[in-house]
Coordinates of C-alpha atoms in Angstrom, one line a residue:
M1 CA -0.2 0.0 0.1
K2 CA 0.9 3.7 -1.2
S3 CA -0.6 6.5 0.7
F4 CA -0.7 10.4 0.5
V5 CA -1.8 13.0 2.2
E6 CA -2.1 16.7 1.5
Y7 CA -3.8 19.6 2.9
L8 CA -5.4 21.8 -0.2
S9 CA -5.6 25.3 2.2
R10 CA -7.7 27.1 -0.7
I11 CA -10.6 24.6 -0.2
Q12 CA -10.0 24.2 3.4
C13 CA -10.1 19.9 2.7
L14 CA -7.7 17.1 3.2
L15 CA -6.9 14.8 0.0
V16 CA -5.8 11.4 0.8
I17 CA -5.0 8.7 -2.4
I18 CA -4.3 5.4 -1.2
E19 CA -3.2 3.0 -3.9
N20 CA -2.2 -0.8 -4.3
V21 CA -5.6 -1.7 -2.5
Q22 CA -8.4 -3.6 -3.4
Y23 CA -10.6 -2.4 -0.3
V24 CA -10.4 0.8 1.7
K25 CA -12.3 2.5 4.3
V26 CA -12.5 5.5 7.2
L27 CA -13.1 3.6 10.4
R28 CA -11.9 6.8 12.7
V29 CA -10.7 10.4 12.5
N30 CA -9.2 13.0 15.2
S31 CA -6.7 15.8 14.8
E32 CA -3.5 14.0 14.1
M33 CA -5.1 11.2 11.8
I34 CA -7.0 9.0 9.8
T35 CA -7.6 5.3 11.0
I36 CA -8.4 3.1 7.8
E37 CA -9.0 -0.4 7.2
F38 CA -7.7 -2.1 3.8
R39 CA -7.1 -5.1 2.1
D40 CA -4.0 -5.0 -0.2
L41 CA -4.2 -6.5 -3.8
S42 CA -3.8 -10.1 -4.2
S43 CA -0.7 -10.8 -6.7
D44 CA -1.3 -14.7 -6.6
G45 CA -4.8 -14.6 -6.3
I46 CA -5.0 -15.6 -2.7
P47 CA -7.3 -13.2 -0.6
Q48 CA -5.6 -10.8 1.5
E49 CA -6.4 -10.3 5.3
V50 CA -8.3 -6.9 6.3
Q51 CA -5.7 -4.8 8.1
E52 CA -5.8 -1.4 10.2
T53 CA -3.4 1.4 10.1
N54 CA -3.3 5.5 11.2
L55 CA -2.5 7.6 8.2
I56 CA -0.5 10.5 10.1
L57 CA -1.8 13.7 9.2
P58 CA 0.6 16.9 8.1
G59 CA -0.3 19.4 11.1
N60 CA -3.5 19.3 13.8
Y61 CA -7.0 19.6 12.3
S62 CA -10.1 19.9 13.0
I63 CA -12.3 17.4 11.8
T64 CA -15.8 16.1 11.8
H65 CA -16.0 12.8 10.6
D66 CA -19.2 12.7 8.2
E67 CA -20.0 8.8 8.1
N68 CA -21.4 9.2 4.3
V69 CA -17.8 10.8 3.3
N70 CA -15.6 8.1 2.3
F71 CA -13.2 6.6 -0.1
Q72 CA -14.0 6.7 -4.0
P73 CA -12.4 4.7 -7.2
Y74 CA -9.2 7.0 -8.3
K75 CA -7.2 5.7 -11.2
G76 CA -6.1 2.3 -11.6
N77 CA -5.7 0.5 -8.2
S78 CA -6.3 3.5 -6.3
F79 CA -9.2 5.6 -3.8
Q80 CA -9.5 8.8 -3.3
L81 CA -10.7 10.5 -0.3
R82 CA -11.6 14.7 0.2
M83 CA -12.4 15.4 3.7
K84 CA -13.3 19.0 5.2
V85 CA -11.0 20.1 8.0
M86 CA -9.8 23.3 9.4
L87 CA -6.2 23.6 10.0
E88 CA -5.3 24.3 14.1
I89 CA -2.4 26.9 13.9
D90 CA 0.7 25.5 15.5
K91 CA 2.3 28.4 16.8
D92 CA 5.7 27.5 17.2
H93 CA 5.7 26.0 14.0
Q94 CA 4.5 29.2 12.3
A95 CA 6.9 31.6 14.0
N96 CA 9.8 29.7 12.3
K97 CA 8.1 29.2 8.8
T98 CA 8.8 30.9 6.1
R99 CA 5.7 33.2 5.5
G100 CA 4.3 32.5 1.8
S101 CA 2.5 35.0 -0.3
T102 CA -0.9 35.0 -1.9
D103 CA 0.1 33.2 -4.9
G104 CA 2.1 30.3 -3.0
F105 CA 5.5 31.8 -3.0
Y106 CA 8.0 32.8 -0.2
D107 CA 8.2 36.5 0.9
G108 CA 11.4 35.5 2.8
I109 CA 13.8 33.0 3.1
P110 CA 15.3 31.3 6.0
E111 CA 18.9 30.5 5.5
K112 CA 20.7 28.0 7.9
W113 CA 24.2 29.1 10.4
R114 CA 23.5 32.9 9.4
R115 CA 24.6 35.9 11.1
K116 CA 21.4 35.9 13.3
D117 CA 21.2 31.8 13.9
L118 CA 24.4 32.1 15.2
S119 CA 24.4 35.0 17.3
K120 CA 22.3 33.1 19.7
Y121 CA 24.9 31.3 21.1
D122 CA 27.7 32.0 23.4
I123 CA 30.2 29.6 22.0
F124 CA 30.2 27.6 18.6
S125 CA 32.7 25.9 16.4
F126 CA 32.8 24.5 12.8
N127 CA 34.2 21.3 12.7
C128 CA 35.6 18.9 10.1
Q129 CA 32.5 16.9 8.8
N130 CA 34.9 13.8 8.8
C131 CA 37.2 13.4 11.7
K132 CA 35.6 16.1 13.9
Q133 CA 38.5 18.3 14.6
R134 CA 38.0 22.1 15.0
I135 CA 38.2 24.3 11.8
I136 CA 36.6 27.4 13.0
D137 CA 36.1 28.6 16.9
K138 CA 33.6 31.8 17.7
S139 CA 36.5 33.1 19.9
G140 CA 39.1 34.0 17.1
Y141 CA 36.2 36.1 15.3
K142 CA 34.8 39.5 16.3
R143 CA 32.8 40.0 13.7
L144 CA 29.9 38.0 11.8
N145 CA 28.3 39.1 8.7
D146 CA 26.1 37.5 5.9
M147 CA 26.8 37.8 2.5
P148 CA 24.5 39.2 0.3
S149 CA 21.8 37.4 -2.4
A150 CA 23.9 35.7 -5.2
Y151 CA 22.2 38.2 -7.5
W152 CA 23.8 41.5 -5.4
E153 CA 25.7 42.6 -8.4
E154 CA 22.8 42.4 -10.7
L155 CA 21.0 44.9 -8.5
M156 CA 23.7 47.4 -7.9
D157 CA 22.1 50.0 -10.1
Y158 CA 19.4 50.0 -7.9
W159 CA 21.3 50.8 -4.8
H160 CA 23.5 54.0 -6.0
C161 CA 21.3 57.3 -6.8
H162 CA 24.6 58.8 -8.0
K163 CA 27.3 56.4 -9.4
P164 CA 30.6 57.3 -9.5
H165 CA 31.8 60.0 -12.2
I166 CA 33.5 58.4 -15.2
D167 CA 35.7 60.4 -17.0
D168 CA 34.9 59.7 -20.8
N169 CA 39.0 60.4 -21.5
N170 CA 39.7 58.3 -18.9
T171 CA 40.2 54.3 -20.4
Q172 CA 39.9 52.8 -16.9
N173 CA 36.4 52.1 -15.7
I174 CA 36.2 53.3 -12.6
Y175 CA 33.1 52.1 -11.8
S176 CA 33.9 48.7 -12.3
T177 CA 37.2 48.9 -10.3
K178 CA 35.5 50.3 -7.6
Y179 CA 32.9 47.3 -7.3
N180 CA 34.9 44.7 -8.6
H181 CA 32.5 42.2 -7.2
S182 CA 34.4 40.8 -4.7
L183 CA 33.5 41.0 -0.9
R184 CA 36.5 40.4 1.5
P185 CA 36.5 40.0 5.2
T186 CA 38.8 41.4 7.8
S187 CA 41.2 39.5 9.4
S188 CA 38.6 39.2 12.4
E189 CA 35.7 38.5 10.1
L190 CA 33.6 35.6 9.0
L191 CA 31.5 36.3 5.7
L192 CA 28.3 33.7 6.0
G193 CA 27.0 32.6 2.7
G194 CA 24.3 30.6 1.8
S195 CA 26.0 27.4 1.9
Y196 CA 29.5 28.8 2.5
I197 CA 31.5 30.4 4.9
L198 CA 34.3 33.0 3.6
C199 CA 37.6 33.7 5.6
L200 CA 41.5 35.2 5.3
P201 CA 43.8 32.5 4.0
E202 CA 45.5 32.9 7.1
L203 CA 43.6 30.3 8.9
E204 CA 46.0 28.0 7.5
N205 CA 48.8 29.7 9.3
R206 CA 46.5 29.4 12.6
P207 CA 49.1 27.8 15.4
D208 CA 46.3 24.8 15.7
H209 CA 47.0 24.4 12.1
P210 CA 43.4 23.4 11.2
V211 CA 43.4 23.3 7.6
C212 CA 46.0 23.0 4.7
I213 CA 45.8 23.9 1.0
D214 CA 46.7 21.6 -1.6
N215 CA 46.1 22.6 -5.4
G216 CA 43.3 25.0 -4.6
L217 CA 41.5 22.8 -2.3
V218 CA 41.1 23.5 1.6
K219 CA 41.7 20.2 3.5
C220 CA 41.1 19.2 7.1
S221 CA 45.1 18.9 8.2
K222 CA 44.3 16.2 10.5
C223 CA 42.5 13.9 8.0
Q224 CA 42.8 15.4 4.6
Y225 CA 38.9 15.9 4.3
E226 CA 37.9 18.3 1.5
L227 CA 36.4 21.2 3.2
G228 CA 36.0 23.9 0.1
N229 CA 38.6 25.8 -2.0
H230 CA 41.1 28.3 -1.9
T231 CA 39.4 31.4 -4.4
K232 CA 41.1 33.5 -7.1
D233 CA 40.6 36.2 -4.6
N234 CA 42.9 34.6 -2.4
L235 CA 40.2 33.4 0.3
I236 CA 39.3 30.2 1.8
K237 CA 36.0 29.0 1.3
L238 CA 34.3 26.2 3.3
N239 CA 31.3 24.6 1.9
K240 CA 28.5 24.2 5.3
W241 CA 27.7 20.7 3.9
N242 CA 31.5 19.7 4.8
L243 CA 30.9 20.9 8.4
I244 CA 29.4 20.3 11.5
L245 CA 28.1 23.2 13.6
K246 CA 28.9 22.4 17.3
T247 CA 27.7 24.6 20.0
N248 CA 26.7 24.6 24.0
L249 CA 23.5 23.6 22.8
I250 CA 23.3 21.9 20.0
E251 CA 25.2 19.9 17.4
N252 CA 23.8 19.7 13.6
T253 CA 25.1 19.7 10.1
F254 CA 23.8 21.2 6.7
D255 CA 22.5 18.8 4.0
P256 CA 24.2 19.6 0.4
I257 CA 20.8 19.5 -1.3
D258 CA 20.0 22.8 0.2
E259 CA 22.5 24.6 -1.6
I260 CA 20.4 24.0 -4.6
L261 CA 17.2 24.3 -3.1
M262 CA 18.3 27.7 -1.5
S263 CA 19.2 28.4 -4.7
L264 CA 15.8 27.8 -6.4
M265 CA 14.1 29.8 -3.8
I266 CA 16.2 33.1 -3.8
F267 CA 15.5 32.8 -7.7
S268 CA 11.9 32.4 -7.4
V269 CA 11.6 35.4 -5.0
E270 CA 14.5 37.8 -6.5
Q271 CA 14.0 37.0 -10.0
S272 CA 10.3 36.0 -10.5
G273 CA 11.4 32.7 -11.9
R274 CA 10.6 29.2 -10.8
H275 CA 12.7 27.0 -13.4
M276 CA 16.4 26.5 -12.8
L277 CA 19.0 24.3 -14.7
V278 CA 21.7 22.9 -12.8
H279 CA 25.0 21.5 -14.1
H280 CA 27.7 19.3 -12.9
G281 CA 29.8 18.6 -15.2
T282 CA 28.3 17.3 -18.4
E283 CA 25.2 16.5 -16.2
K284 CA 22.0 18.4 -15.8
I285 CA 18.8 18.4 -14.7
L286 CA 15.9 21.1 -14.9
L287 CA 14.0 22.1 -11.7
W288 CA 10.6 23.4 -11.7
L289 CA 9.9 25.3 -8.2
F290 CA 5.7 24.4 -8.3
N291 CA 4.7 25.5 -5.1
T292 CA 5.8 26.2 -1.4
G293 CA 4.4 26.2 1.8
L294 CA 2.7 23.1 1.6
N295 CA 1.6 20.5 3.9
V296 CA 2.1 16.9 3.0
T297 CA 2.4 13.2 4.3
I298 CA 4.4 10.5 1.9
D299 CA 4.2 7.0 2.5
N300 CA 2.8 7.5 5.9
G301 CA 6.0 8.2 6.8
Y302 CA 7.5 11.4 5.6
S303 CA 5.3 14.4 7.0
W304 CA 6.4 17.7 6.3
K305 CA 4.6 21.4 7.6
D306 CA 6.4 23.6 5.0
A307 CA 7.3 21.7 2.2
M308 CA 7.8 22.4 -1.5
K309 CA 6.6 20.7 -4.7
V310 CA 9.2 20.3 -7.0
M311 CA 9.1 19.0 -10.8
Y312 CA 12.1 17.9 -12.1
T313 CA 13.1 16.3 -15.6
K314 CA 16.7 15.3 -17.5
E315 CA 14.8 15.3 -21.0
E316 CA 16.7 17.4 -23.4
K317 CA 13.5 18.4 -25.7
V318 CA 11.6 19.3 -22.3
I319 CA 15.1 21.4 -21.4
A320 CA 15.2 23.0 -24.9
D321 CA 11.6 24.0 -24.6
I322 CA 11.6 25.5 -21.4
M323 CA 14.6 27.6 -22.0
K324 CA 12.8 29.1 -24.9
M325 CA 9.7 29.8 -23.2
H326 CA 10.8 30.9 -19.7
N327 CA 13.2 32.9 -17.4
V328 CA 15.5 30.1 -16.4
D329 CA 18.5 30.4 -13.9
E330 CA 21.7 28.2 -14.6
I331 CA 24.2 27.5 -11.9
T332 CA 27.0 25.0 -11.6
T333 CA 27.1 23.0 -8.8
Q334 CA 29.3 20.3 -7.1
K335 CA 29.0 16.5 -7.3
L336 CA 27.6 15.8 -3.9
P337 CA 25.0 18.8 -4.0
Y338 CA 24.2 17.7 -7.4
T339 CA 24.1 13.5 -6.3
R340 CA 22.1 14.1 -3.1
C341 CA 19.6 16.4 -5.0
I342 CA 18.8 13.9 -7.7
S343 CA 18.8 11.2 -5.0
E344 CA 16.4 12.5 -2.9
L345 CA 14.0 13.8 -5.3
Q346 CA 13.9 10.4 -6.8
S347 CA 13.5 8.4 -3.8
I348 CA 10.4 10.6 -2.9
N349 CA 9.0 10.1 -6.4
D350 CA 9.2 6.2 -5.9
K351 CA 7.2 6.7 -3.0
L352 CA 4.4 8.8 -4.2
P353 CA 1.3 6.8 -5.8
S354 CA 2.0 6.2 -9.4
A355 CA -1.1 8.4 -10.3
L356 CA 0.9 11.3 -8.6
Q357 CA 4.5 10.2 -9.9
S358 CA 4.2 12.4 -13.4
F359 CA 2.8 15.5 -14.6
G360 CA 3.1 15.7 -18.5
D361 CA 6.9 15.1 -19.0
W362 CA 7.7 15.9 -15.7
H363 CA 8.5 14.0 -12.6
V364 CA 6.9 15.2 -9.1
S365 CA 8.6 15.1 -6.1
Y366 CA 8.2 16.8 -2.7
T367 CA 10.9 17.9 -0.2
E368 CA 11.4 20.6 2.4
L369 CA 14.4 22.8 3.1
Y370 CA 16.5 21.6 6.1
N371 CA 14.7 19.0 6.7
H372 CA 15.0 16.2 4.9
R373 CA 13.8 12.4 5.5
V374 CA 16.4 10.5 2.6

């Protein structure tokens, strides 16, 4: 049996789809689950026993069970149920949930391990993902600052009422020289990007010698695990997914897929685009951010209250057609975020009822920023 539950906020009802069963019926409902009885499809002609299970709901709901409302045949071996409900607001969750606009897209994007996040802790360190050696300690830095959006250069014209005067007789472009598209931290400062941390190369020469630079790669000096790279601007760039954040309260990691998901969300907000072509070497995958802020439960074990619905394809013809018709952003990413993205999207797609796995030429998947189950 496969199951899928989604709260349809516009019409205030729960959509439940059950697949690979001969029979299914609602027994009981409460604010957190629907209890059903069902009989699996028989593969060898032998009748299956009636079973009972609880379907976890993606949130808490006020539900009045109408005995006349039950599952109806849907497609193939699947059944569908629509049940009127009222979502009970989880105040703690709502405070942390990214607020969506009226069209279902985000007005703001939460970013993990940024200045606001880290400033809550009296002490913290970033440690090697592999051997846990301390790489960066808060005590060594007086300032934490967030990097601007990935699209800050494109928005520069809107930041200046009066741009620097450029002498027509001067062959040097003063404007481009002054704003050379490179932000540089001070010696006691960390610059925090969405998926990386920038600091000066003096990190390599610190007394405890936490990192070494080898052919442009920044590695842990203890285990030689790759942490990031030495940039053309002579900075050390550490990928967050290669680090562990350790504080006096928590210890957590950064999933590499979030580099791609965050870029897709930022593009949808700042550039009004919903398509992103992700490259790694000769490989590529086109993502379509279809909707956000969704309450869904997949396969009765993957329950999200702030999910995004992501369509994806590798079909060359589909990619070419979309590139002609839509505003498509293109990013190049490293192997780990790329393979992790494909792995999660395909894994969730496999767990969906077959009637929901595709939409035209697109594969359908769901995920949630900073909250992954695969």
